[in-house]
């Protein structure tokens, strides 16, 4: 990896020659000399002048400097250097001066022993040493075998539970079908549909509550090992809660009522917009008038080093928790406290009453994140809104959906064959299934395009930008409907990573009038709360995971505002961009950066970290492909890219059609067998559907790379190797894999997709965009929301490389690991951290932050968290 990084340095040959001849190198201190020697070894020159700029003079980039930091950490007589230090002090002289106070104390000289004069050789092992070593080995092997048995038993029981649940659902479907079929007349069918929809919805909502109180009772702080019986109960409850249809009601008073039914202590006037439902709800306390915005993770549990740890999260009254934040266990916020977007509270952190924090981990700030004033929103209004939602769902939407399906089937004879199929031995059986699959897949696609381009546009006329509206009224319902309808993942996936995404977003309502077509203006993941108030400037490119925050909320009000991203910007992955963002022209916003909302408008710079700090906008390495981005060469290559992307879109639709065709065959087969086997046929169909989905998308994904593992790349976005990588992204589908979170089966699927996964790995919701470039060691722990991403795009340059985690590693909730990374055995990364490309974490080290750096021992933090929580937690509200 080092040789590969050195090859791409693009410093001028004359400059390199000067460096090799010594130049003006004159290190003034021993620290300067040692740092210069290490850097010279990394960039492969004889000497580095003390005043040479790392990026401008030496042509290095963050990957090369991460390797420099790793080598410095291995020198026992040099202070630790982080990437933040590199950007802040970009010369050897300034870095040495800044680190002068961090020099490690010299180790005392060893006292010579009588045997010191003996030749230096390994001491001979005594019989006692040999016996102890053998006993340790036997004990380790026995422990691993016990863990393996527990792992296999847990997986077997999880599979049996899934089969049992599938059969219960099949029985319910059978009874519902028989009851609906017994109806006569339009009104009778409507009443039966209303009752059935209501009973089904309430049953799916109530079942997790009953299971939680039956299997667990009240959650308490503590920990229990993975894969045991306590974990099995935890997994059942977590899976049922996270799949409950109530998550669709995030932002509704019904959502709060549901959390209370699960044991959470939540006060009056609380609004929770996050779809991630807390699991250990008895440990969640929220005071009156608090607002928790979307994409917030506060589950009251985490996995670490082979155990599940549970602990409280306490929010006082009138607290603001902004978007894209993580609240670890044993954290608290006092009355009136604020946490900014793209931030996190680590174990043991508590925000005192009335104070503000931002960053990861959070630190004090004067920035006010309350951007919208309160409005009149009494309890009666909240109650009425929840009642109207519930009645509308059960009396209107669900019955109409059932009726609409029946009407569609009645109007299209081709679809009637699904419910009245020909015998499976007849060729007509397969022809009918293919016709039905084509009609449903492409019909739903065209209908979706029609709806997202018309209905939200009409609804948006009812909302005035800049005006404050109360929650839970007519305007709030309109805004929620716009957000739901215009964030269609399937359409984003179809058009993303191609020139088509620009036309789709314009059709959706984005202001892209000045955008220059690059063929990679947006990735496949972009979301917004109001597309008609979203603007992107000329020459800007955006990677995946952008969330445009153009709706501001308090616990009683909301307001929509125009959000503008300036021209000639590049935005990395997982960025939440607020309406008040203070960035202008020609900015680089790094992955997971916290976009500032205060201070001067940043222009011509890069921003990294949370809280963010300035870095170079670009480096010499990334200028290598500039000649491909203008003139006739750009037009020629863009046309070729468009043709390749169009073929990719066609293959994507073909793969989805084949998948839907086989699912239709399975459904028709279940209908054909239903008279003989009843509910068993339905249960078997559900199991076959999930199994085939796994196999189908694994084959499609591996076929997109020619059944070969991906290789590290460094190329332009206008080269065919990058287009093939885009095809892989498009063809790969991992939404189904979430159903296997927390089970041994997820590791099997990752291996099927090409990842190198060790034994007994616990994966609670990790994502690998490039599976074949990832290595995970035995007994590692991957928490929910974590990402190991083996690629990066910066403007027109694309890079990818391998990343490896050793045995027993832990990635905290929401952590993000970049490419070219090595994490040694037993190391851990704190929640919401961003580990930059090329970093190396030593064995047993504890790292965290954005960007990540070495932190205090994890166990110390966890134990101290309980004391801080008791001392600074806000008082529990009454329900």
C-alpha angles and dihedrals in degrees: 000000000000093000090049092052093049092052092063097053107118104192116146113272091233091055091050090050090052090051092050091050090054098256112197093326107153110152107200099203138032089250090054091049094049094045090048091051092051093048092047089056091051096049092037101238129124097238138009118209111237092234098046113122110238095223107024100039104026097035092228124151134202093277092056092045091049087058088050090053091050092052091048091053089056091058106089094203097053129078120250114267123204130196089250088059089050093055094042095048106028098178132064091241096051092042092051092049092049092050096044093104093048097063111132117247113256114259115245115257113260117253109244116242128210089258094049091103091058117105113277104255137133110278115248114256116244120222088256091054091049092049093049092049091050091049091051090051093049091047092050092049091048091049092050090048091051091050090049092052091049090047093052094044091050091050091050092051091047090054092049091048089052091051091049093049091048090053092049090052090048091053090050091050091049093052091045092051093049092048095048091046090056092062123105128198131019097272093047091050090049093051091047090049091051093049093044093048092048094047092046094048095046091045093053090048097045098045095071090048092052091045092050095052092042100046101032112011107194120000115234133189113271142082140263133187124265121256096020129115093270088054091048091056089046092051093050092051094043093049094048093047094046092049095046114122088231089083086075087066096062107145092031129107086238088066091057091047090053093053089050089052087054091054105267117143104227126167132217124294095020119153121196117186099172116108092206102099115214112245106199091049097168087068093055118094122178124178130219120295098011122150122208110188128210127292093028119144116208104145096151091231140070138179120239133170096337100321138087111234120199125195143153129277111197124190119182128213122302092011122159119211109183130210127292095020134139125213110195123204119282093034131130142184122200128222114303094007123147135209116194127225122280090024139117144202113223124208111295096020118128127178111216119231114287095008130120131225137181138168135056107304091021120250133181119284139170093217113120110221094185098101100163129054126233126269136196107279111154125191091253090060092051091049093049092049092053093047092049090049093051095045092046091051097049100033101036119012102041096041090046090050091052091045092046092054091049091048091048092051091046091050096047114053089193089067094047088071089069090066094033104035129180117247112289090241091062121092088222088067091066096039091053091049091052093049091048092048092050093048095048098042099045094032092056090045093053092042090051092051090050094049098046091050098049118021098052090045090057093045092050091067088072093063122071116209114241095019119121114231128186119249123252097030137106095284093048090054090050092051093048091050091051092050093049097046097045096049101073109159094195093058093044089053093049096051101028124104090029141075088265093074092070092055092044094051091047088052088049091055107267118145100237098143093131100038118131112221111242100159088241104058092131136012126226096273118067127135137179139174095226120014092191090067097046121104131179123188133231117289095011121141124194128196125209127301102039114159114190108207100204095146119070121200141195124181089268107026148029139200133191120219137177114266116201127190111198130239126276092019129141119207121195128208129307100013125159107203114198125208089245094053112149101213126112136170127357101004131153112214108194125217114292091002119162105235108223120236096190138057128033123338107268115229133171093011141095124241124210135175139011110304087028127235131186124269131169113295090226140351132224093256093063093052091071092093100042092109090064094057102067142050128358093338091060092048092050095047094042090054090051090047091051091053091050092047091048090054089048091053090051091051089047092055091044091053091049091048093052090048093049091045092056091045088052089051090051091049093049090047090053090051090049092050096040097091089056103036105022116191091002090069091053093048091048090051092054092051092046091048093055093043094049091047090057094048095043097052092042090056093044092049095047091045090055088065095040091256088290128120116255118255129217112273139199110179147120121277085241094065124095093237089065092046089055088052089052089051089054091053091050096048095043113090121185103165090102092054091070088075088069098052112137095017133102088241092074090063089052090053093048089052090048087055092051105263119137103235123176130218124298095000113172112219114182096174112324124157129212112190090189107036099180092055094056129090122186121185129223120291094008120156121223115186130209117288095018122142132198101192116183097192143059135190122202113181106306097345123093125195134179135173142158126283125198134194118195128221120299095015123152128209112196125227111295095003118155122209119193130207129289090030129147121196113185127220117298096006122136137204119211123236119287092008125149114216106198126225117282096017121144120206113200123230115289092002122144114221132175147146136074103304093022122240137161114298138184119288112292095224091053090053092048094051094043090050093070093055093047091047092054093045100045107023117125117247115271113255125227118252 
